[in-house]
Coordinates of C-alpha atoms and ligand atoms in Angstrom, one line a residue:
X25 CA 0.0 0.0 0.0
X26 CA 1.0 3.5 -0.7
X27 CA 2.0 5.5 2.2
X28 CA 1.0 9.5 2.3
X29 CA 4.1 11.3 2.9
X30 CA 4.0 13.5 6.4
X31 CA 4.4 17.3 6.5
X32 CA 7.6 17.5 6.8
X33 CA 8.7 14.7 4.1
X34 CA 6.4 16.7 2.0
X35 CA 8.6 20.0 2.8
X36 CA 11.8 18.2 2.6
X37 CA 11.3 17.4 -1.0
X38 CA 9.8 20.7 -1.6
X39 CA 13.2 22.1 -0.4
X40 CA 15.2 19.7 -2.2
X41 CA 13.4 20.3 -5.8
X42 CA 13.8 24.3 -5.1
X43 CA 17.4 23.4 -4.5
X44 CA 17.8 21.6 -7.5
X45 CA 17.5 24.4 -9.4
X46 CA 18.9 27.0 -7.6
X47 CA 22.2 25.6 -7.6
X48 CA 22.1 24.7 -10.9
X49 CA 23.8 26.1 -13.8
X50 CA 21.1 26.8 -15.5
X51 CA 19.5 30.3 -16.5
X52 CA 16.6 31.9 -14.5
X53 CA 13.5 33.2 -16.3
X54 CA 11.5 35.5 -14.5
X55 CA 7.9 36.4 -15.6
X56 CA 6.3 39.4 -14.1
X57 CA 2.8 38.9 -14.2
X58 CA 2.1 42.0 -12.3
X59 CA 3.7 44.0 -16.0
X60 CA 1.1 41.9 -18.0
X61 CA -1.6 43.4 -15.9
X62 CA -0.1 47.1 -15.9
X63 CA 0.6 46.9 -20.0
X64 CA -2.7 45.7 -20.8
X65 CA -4.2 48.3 -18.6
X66 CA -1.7 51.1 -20.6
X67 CA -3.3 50.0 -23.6
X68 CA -6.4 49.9 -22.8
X69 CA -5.9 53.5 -22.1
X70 CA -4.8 54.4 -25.2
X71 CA -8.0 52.8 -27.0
X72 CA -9.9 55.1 -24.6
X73 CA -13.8 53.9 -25.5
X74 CA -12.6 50.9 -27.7
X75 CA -12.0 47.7 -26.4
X76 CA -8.6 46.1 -26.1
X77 CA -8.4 42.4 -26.5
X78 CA -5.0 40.3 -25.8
X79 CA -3.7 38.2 -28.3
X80 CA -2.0 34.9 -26.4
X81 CA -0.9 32.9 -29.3
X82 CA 2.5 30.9 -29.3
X83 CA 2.0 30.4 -25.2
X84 CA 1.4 33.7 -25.2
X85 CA 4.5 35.1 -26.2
X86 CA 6.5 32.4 -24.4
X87 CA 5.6 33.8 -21.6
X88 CA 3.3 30.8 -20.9
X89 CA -0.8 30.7 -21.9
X90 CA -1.9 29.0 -18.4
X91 CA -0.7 31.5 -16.1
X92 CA -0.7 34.9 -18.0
X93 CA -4.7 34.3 -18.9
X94 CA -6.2 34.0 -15.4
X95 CA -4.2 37.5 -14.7
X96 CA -5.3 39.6 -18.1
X97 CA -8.9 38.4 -17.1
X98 CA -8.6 39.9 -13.4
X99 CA -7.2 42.7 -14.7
X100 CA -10.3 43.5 -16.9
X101 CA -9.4 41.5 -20.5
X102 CA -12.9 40.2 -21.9
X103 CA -11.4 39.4 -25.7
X104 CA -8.7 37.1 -26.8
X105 CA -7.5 35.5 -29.6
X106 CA -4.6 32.5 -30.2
X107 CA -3.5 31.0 -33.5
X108 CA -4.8 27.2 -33.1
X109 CA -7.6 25.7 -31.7
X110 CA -5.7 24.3 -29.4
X111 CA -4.3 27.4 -28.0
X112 CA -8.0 28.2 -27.7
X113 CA -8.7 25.4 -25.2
X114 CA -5.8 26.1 -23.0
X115 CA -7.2 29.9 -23.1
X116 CA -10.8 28.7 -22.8
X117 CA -9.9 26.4 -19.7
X118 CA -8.2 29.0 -17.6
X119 CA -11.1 31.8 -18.0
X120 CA -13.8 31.9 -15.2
X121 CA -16.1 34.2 -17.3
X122 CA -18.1 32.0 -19.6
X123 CA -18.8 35.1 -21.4
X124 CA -15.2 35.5 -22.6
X125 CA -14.6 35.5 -26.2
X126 CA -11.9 33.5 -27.7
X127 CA -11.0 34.4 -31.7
X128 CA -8.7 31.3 -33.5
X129 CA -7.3 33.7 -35.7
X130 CA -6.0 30.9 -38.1
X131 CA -9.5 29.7 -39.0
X132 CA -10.8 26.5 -39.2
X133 CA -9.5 23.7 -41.8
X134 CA -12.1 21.7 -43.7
X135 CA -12.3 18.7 -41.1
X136 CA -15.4 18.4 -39.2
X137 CA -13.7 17.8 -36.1
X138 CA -11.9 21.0 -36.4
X139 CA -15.4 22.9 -36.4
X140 CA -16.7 20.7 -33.4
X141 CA -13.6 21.1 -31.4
X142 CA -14.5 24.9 -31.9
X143 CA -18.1 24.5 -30.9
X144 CA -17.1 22.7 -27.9
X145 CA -14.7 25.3 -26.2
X146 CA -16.4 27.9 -28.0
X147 CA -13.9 29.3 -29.9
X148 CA -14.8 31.9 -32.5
X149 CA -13.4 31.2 -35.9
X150 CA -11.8 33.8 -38.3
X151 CA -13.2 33.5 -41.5
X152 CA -10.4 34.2 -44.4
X153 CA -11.9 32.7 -47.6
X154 CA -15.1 31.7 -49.1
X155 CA -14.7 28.0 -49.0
X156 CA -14.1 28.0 -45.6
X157 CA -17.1 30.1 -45.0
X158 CA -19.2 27.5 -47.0
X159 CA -17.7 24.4 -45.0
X160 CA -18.5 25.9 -41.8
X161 CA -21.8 26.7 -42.9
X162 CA -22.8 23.5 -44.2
X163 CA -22.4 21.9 -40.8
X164 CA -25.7 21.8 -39.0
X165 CA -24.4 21.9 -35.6
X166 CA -22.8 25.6 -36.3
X167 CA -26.0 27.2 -36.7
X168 CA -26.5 30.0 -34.5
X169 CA -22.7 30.4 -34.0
X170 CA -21.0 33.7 -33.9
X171 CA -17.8 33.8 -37.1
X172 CA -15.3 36.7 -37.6
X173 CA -14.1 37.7 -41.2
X174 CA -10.1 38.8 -41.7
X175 CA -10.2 40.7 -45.0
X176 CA -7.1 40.8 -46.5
X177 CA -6.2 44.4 -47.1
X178 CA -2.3 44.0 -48.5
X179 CA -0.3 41.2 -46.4
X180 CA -1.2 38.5 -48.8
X181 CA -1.1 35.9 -46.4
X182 CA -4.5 34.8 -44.9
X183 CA -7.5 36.7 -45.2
X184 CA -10.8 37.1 -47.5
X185 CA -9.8 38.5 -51.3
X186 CA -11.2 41.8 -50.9
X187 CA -13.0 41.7 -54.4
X188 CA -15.4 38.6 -53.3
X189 CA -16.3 41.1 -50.0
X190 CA -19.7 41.3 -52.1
X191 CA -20.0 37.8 -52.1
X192 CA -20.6 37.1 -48.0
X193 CA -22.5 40.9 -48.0
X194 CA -25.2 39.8 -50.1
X195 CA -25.3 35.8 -48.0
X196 CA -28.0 36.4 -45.3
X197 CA -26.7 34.1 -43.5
X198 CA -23.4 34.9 -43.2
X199 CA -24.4 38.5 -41.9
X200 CA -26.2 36.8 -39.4
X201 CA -23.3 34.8 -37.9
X202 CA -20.8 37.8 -38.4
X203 CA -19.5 39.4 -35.1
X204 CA -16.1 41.0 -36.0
X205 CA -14.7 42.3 -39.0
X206 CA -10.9 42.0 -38.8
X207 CA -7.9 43.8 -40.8
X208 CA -3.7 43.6 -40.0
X209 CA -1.5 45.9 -40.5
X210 CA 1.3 45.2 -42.6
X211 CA 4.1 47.7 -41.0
X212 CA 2.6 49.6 -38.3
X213 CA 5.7 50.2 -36.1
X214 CA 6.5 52.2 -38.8
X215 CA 4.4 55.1 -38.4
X216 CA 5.5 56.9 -41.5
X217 CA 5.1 53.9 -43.7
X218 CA 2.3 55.1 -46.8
X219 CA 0.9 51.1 -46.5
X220 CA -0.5 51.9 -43.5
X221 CA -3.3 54.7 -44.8
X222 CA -3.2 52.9 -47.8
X223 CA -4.9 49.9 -45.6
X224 CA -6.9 51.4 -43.6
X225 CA -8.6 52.9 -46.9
X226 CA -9.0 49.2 -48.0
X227 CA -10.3 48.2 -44.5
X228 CA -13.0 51.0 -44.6
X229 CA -14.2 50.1 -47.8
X230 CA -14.7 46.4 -46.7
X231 CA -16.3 48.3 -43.7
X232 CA -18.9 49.5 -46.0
X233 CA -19.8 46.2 -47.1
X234 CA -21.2 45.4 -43.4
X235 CA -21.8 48.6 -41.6
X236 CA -23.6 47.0 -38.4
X237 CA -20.7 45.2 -37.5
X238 CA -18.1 45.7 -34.8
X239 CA -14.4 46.0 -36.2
X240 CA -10.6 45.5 -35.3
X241 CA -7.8 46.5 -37.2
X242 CA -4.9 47.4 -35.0
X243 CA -2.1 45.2 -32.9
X244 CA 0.0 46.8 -30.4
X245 CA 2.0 49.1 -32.9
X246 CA -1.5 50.0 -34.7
X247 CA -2.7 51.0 -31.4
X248 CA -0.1 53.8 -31.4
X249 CA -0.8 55.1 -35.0
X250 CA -1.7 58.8 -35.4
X251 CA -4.7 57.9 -36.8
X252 CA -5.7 55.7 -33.5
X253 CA -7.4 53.0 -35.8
X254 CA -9.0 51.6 -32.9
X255 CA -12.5 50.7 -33.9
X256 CA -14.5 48.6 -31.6
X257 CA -11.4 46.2 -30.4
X258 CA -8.0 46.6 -30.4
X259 CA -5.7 43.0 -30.6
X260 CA -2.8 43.7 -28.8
X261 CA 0.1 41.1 -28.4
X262 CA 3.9 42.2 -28.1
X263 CA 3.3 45.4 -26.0
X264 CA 1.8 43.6 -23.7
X265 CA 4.8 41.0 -23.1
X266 CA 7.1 44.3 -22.7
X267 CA 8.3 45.0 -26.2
X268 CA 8.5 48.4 -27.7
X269 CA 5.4 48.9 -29.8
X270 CA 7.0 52.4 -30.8
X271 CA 9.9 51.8 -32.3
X272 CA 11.5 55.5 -33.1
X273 CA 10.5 56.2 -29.6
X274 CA 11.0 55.3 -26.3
X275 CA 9.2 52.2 -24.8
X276 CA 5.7 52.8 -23.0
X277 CA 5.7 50.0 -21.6
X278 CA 7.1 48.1 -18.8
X279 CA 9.6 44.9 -18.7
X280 CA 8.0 41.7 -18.2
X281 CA 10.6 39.4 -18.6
X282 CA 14.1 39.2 -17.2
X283 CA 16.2 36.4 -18.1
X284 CA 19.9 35.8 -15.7
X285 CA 22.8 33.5 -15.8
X286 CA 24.8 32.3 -13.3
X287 CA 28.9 32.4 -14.1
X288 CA 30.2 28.9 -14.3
X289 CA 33.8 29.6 -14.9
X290 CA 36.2 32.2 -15.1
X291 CA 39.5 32.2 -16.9
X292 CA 42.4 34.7 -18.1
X293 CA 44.1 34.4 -21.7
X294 CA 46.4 36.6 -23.5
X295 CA 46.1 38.5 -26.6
X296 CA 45.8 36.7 -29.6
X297 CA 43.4 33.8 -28.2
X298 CA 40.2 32.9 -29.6
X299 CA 37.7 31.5 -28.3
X300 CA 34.4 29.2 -29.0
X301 CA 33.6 27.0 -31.9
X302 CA 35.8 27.4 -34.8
X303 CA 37.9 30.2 -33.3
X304 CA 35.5 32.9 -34.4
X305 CA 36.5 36.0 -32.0
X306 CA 40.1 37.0 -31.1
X307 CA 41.2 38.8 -27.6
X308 CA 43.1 42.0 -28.2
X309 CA 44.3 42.3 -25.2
X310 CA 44.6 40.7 -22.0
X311 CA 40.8 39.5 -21.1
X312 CA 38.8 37.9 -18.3
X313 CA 36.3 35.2 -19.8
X314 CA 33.3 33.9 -18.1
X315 CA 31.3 31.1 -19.0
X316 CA 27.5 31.2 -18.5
X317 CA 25.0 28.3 -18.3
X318 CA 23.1 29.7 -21.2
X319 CA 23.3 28.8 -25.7
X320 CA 21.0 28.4 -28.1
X321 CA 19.5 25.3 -26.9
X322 CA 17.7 27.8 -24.3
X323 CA 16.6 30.3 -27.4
X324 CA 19.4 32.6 -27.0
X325 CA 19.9 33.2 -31.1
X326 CA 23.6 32.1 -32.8
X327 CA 23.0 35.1 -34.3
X328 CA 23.7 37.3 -31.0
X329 CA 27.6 36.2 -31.1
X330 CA 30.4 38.8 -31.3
X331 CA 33.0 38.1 -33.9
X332 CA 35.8 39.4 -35.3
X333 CA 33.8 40.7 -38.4
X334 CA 30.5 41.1 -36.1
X335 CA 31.8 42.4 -32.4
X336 CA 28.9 44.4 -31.7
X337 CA 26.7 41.1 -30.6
X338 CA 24.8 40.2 -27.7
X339 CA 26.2 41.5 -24.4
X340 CA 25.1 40.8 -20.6
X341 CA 25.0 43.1 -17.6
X342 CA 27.1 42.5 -14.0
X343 CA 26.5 45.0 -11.8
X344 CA 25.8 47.4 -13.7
X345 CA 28.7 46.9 -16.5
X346 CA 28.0 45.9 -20.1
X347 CA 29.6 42.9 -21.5
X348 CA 29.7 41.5 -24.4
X349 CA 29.1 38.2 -26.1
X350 CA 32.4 37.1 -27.4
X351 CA 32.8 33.4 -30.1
X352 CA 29.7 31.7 -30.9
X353 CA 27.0 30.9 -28.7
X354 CA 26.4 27.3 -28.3
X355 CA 24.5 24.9 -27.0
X356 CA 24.8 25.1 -23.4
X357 CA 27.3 27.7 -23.1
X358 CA 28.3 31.6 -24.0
X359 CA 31.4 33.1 -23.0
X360 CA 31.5 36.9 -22.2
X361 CA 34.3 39.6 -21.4
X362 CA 33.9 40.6 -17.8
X363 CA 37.1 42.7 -18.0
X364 CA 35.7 45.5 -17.5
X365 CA 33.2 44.8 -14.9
X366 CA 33.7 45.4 -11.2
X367 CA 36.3 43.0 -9.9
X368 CA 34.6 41.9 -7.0
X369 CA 30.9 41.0 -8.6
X370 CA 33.1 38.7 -11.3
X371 CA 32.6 35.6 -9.2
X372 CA 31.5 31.6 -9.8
X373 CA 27.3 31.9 -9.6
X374 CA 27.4 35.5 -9.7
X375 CA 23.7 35.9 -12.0
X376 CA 24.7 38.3 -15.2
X377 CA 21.1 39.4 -16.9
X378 CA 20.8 38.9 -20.5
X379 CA 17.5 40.8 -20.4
X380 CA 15.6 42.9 -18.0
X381 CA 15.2 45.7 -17.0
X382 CA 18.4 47.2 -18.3
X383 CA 18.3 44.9 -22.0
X384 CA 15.2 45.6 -23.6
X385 CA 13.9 42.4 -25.9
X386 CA 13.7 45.0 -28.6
X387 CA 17.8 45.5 -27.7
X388 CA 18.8 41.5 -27.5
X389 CA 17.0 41.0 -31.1
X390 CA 18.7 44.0 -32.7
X391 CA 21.6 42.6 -32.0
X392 CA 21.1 39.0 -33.3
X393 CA 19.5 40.5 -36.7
X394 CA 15.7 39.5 -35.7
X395 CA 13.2 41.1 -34.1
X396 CA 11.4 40.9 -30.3
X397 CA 8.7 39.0 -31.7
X398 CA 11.7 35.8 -32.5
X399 CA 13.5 36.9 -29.4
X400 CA 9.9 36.2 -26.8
X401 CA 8.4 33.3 -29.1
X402 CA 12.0 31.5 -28.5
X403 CA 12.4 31.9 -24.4
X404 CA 13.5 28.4 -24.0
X405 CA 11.8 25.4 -22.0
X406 CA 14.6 24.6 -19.8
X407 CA 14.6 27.3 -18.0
X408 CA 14.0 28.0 -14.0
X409 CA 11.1 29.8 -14.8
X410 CA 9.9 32.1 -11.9
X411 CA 6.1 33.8 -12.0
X412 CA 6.0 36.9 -9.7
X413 CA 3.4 39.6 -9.2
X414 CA 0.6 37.8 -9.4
Ligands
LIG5 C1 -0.2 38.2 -33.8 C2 -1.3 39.1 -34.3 C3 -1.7 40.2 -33.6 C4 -0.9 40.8 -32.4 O1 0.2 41.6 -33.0 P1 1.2 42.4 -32.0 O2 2.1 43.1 -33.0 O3 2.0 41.3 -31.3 O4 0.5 43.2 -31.1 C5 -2.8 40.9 -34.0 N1 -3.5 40.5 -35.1 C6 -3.2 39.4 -35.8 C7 -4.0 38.9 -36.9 C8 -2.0 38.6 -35.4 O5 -1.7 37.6 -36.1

């Protein structure tokens, strides 16, 4: 028979798991729940009377679905919208208001079980083509059942042809089941870029097409737009998870995630010594390496190395000094220069941030030649992820 373990067995193993990974050379990821809440509630200021939704596709951000859900809806988050239907569960089972609405933006394949999977959870599909609109239609049990249409209005990726608009305007019952008319912005971080009047022109005339119906057209950089296309809902996603929405300016909103890594081993060469896979970076003068328990197996990019013909790669901070990546990241492992960092924090498990509140996600991926978006959606599974401010 199976013996319950006592209190205190119960706490000793606690302790022992927590010590696991505390004294492990692994990196620390911690989530700030507490930012979520604070950037959704920024945003929602900005769309003054329209609503902001939060998109929580790809885990939401990597920032993880089950946990950042519960805390957008206490915070005041009705609207949401994931990629996959089953992102849409995992969204569905952590909301306590039945009420909530939950967009796949993807849409639904032509498999049956796709559409009842969706009646199920109630998960709202986003129409993006005729025939998709016809094989939803034709099953009986999604009568009654509230669709979105995405209208494709110049990304030419998914989304209703704008010349068969006509087609679902005049289909009675289509109109009936339509909730949300949706549109996506092409390049709105760049606020200057012509495309973006250009689409909401196209948007407004699809508009026209189905006056009565609510409409969303901007994500978090659309939000920001001098024109405020705001509509009825907003879909915000990467402001939300901390990155800069605004581009040319400085970011409104907070840091939500901070990732560390603890020094494994320090070591002194000479000028003239490379170091890392295939001998990409050279020391041109005496330097202090450190080794930290952190490579691209963990979703820190290749990309973010400093090399001879690349120096100006990734770089961590130690109290309060920069310092840079230097030879390839690998696996498990990136070396840095501490030489110029305080003597006395350069020890074994001293924790050097790679992001935070000092390295922007925005700052990492400019450095590895991608964007925030890459930099979030890649946080790495092996973490010790820590969840405050909840
Ligand atoms: C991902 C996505 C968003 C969110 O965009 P952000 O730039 O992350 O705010 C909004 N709408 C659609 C259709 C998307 O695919």
């Amino acid at each position: 028979m199976k013996r319950t373990l006592t209190n205190d067995e119960r706490l000793a193993r606690a302790r022992a798991i927590v010590a696991l990974s505390d004294a492990s050379t692994q990196a620390t990821l911690t989530i700030d729940l507490s930012a979520i809440a604070a950037n959704w509630k920024k945003l929602s200021d900005v769309t003054g009377q329209a609503e902001c939704g939060a998109v929580v596709k790809a885990d939401a951000y990597g920032t993880g679905i089950e946990f950042v859900v519960p805390v957008l809806e206490r915070a005041g988050c009705r609207t949401f919208f994931v990629a996959h239907v089953s992102e849409g569960k995992r969204v569905r089972d952590r909301l306590r208001d039945k009420s909530a609405r939950i967009f796949v933006l993807n849409g639904v394949l032509p498999k049956r079980e796709t559409v009842e999977l969706m009646l199920i959870h109630r998960l709202i599909p986003v129409i993006g083509s005729l025939p998709e609109w016809r094989f939803w239609r034709d099953i009986p049990e999604a009568a009654g059942f509230p669709v979105a249409l995405h209208v494709d209005t110049g990304m030419n990726r998914l989304g209703l042809d704008a010349r068969d608009v006509p087609v679902l305007a005049q289909d009675d019952s289509f109109r009936k089941a339509l909730s949300l008319l949706i549109g996506h912005f092409v390049s709105s971080e760049a606020a200057d870029d012509p495309l973006n009047a250009r689409q909401i022109a196209a948007f407004e005339a699809a508009r026209a097409a189905f006056p009565q119906t609510p409409a969303s057209l901007a994500n978090s950089s659309g939000i920001f737009l001098p024109a405020r296309p705001h509509y009825a809902l907003a879909r915000a996603g990467y402001g939300l998870y901390g990155g800069n929405p605004t581009p040319d300016q400085p970011n409104p909103m907070r840091p939500v995630v901070t990732l560390e890594a603890p020094i494994i081993q320090l070591r002194d060469v000479e000028a003239g010594a490379t170091v890392g896979y295939n001998g990409r970076w050279t020391a041109r003068r005496p330097t202090r390496l450190a080794a930290i328990g952190l490579g691209y197996a963990d979703g820190l990019m290749r990309s973010a190395n400093g090399i001879d013909e690349k120096p100006d790669g990734g770089f961590a901070i130690l109290a309060g000094a920069r310092c840079p990546f230097v030879g390839r990241v690998s696996m498990d492992l990136t070396v840095i220069d501490v030489t110029d960092a305080p003597p006395g924090a350069v020890v074994p498990g001293a924790l050097m941030q790679i992001l935070g509140p000092d390295i922007g996600v925005d700052d990492l991926a400019a450095r590895a030649g991608t964007i925030g978006y890459e930099v979030l959606t890649n946080l790495g599974r092996r973490y010790n992820r820590v969840y405050i401010g909840d």
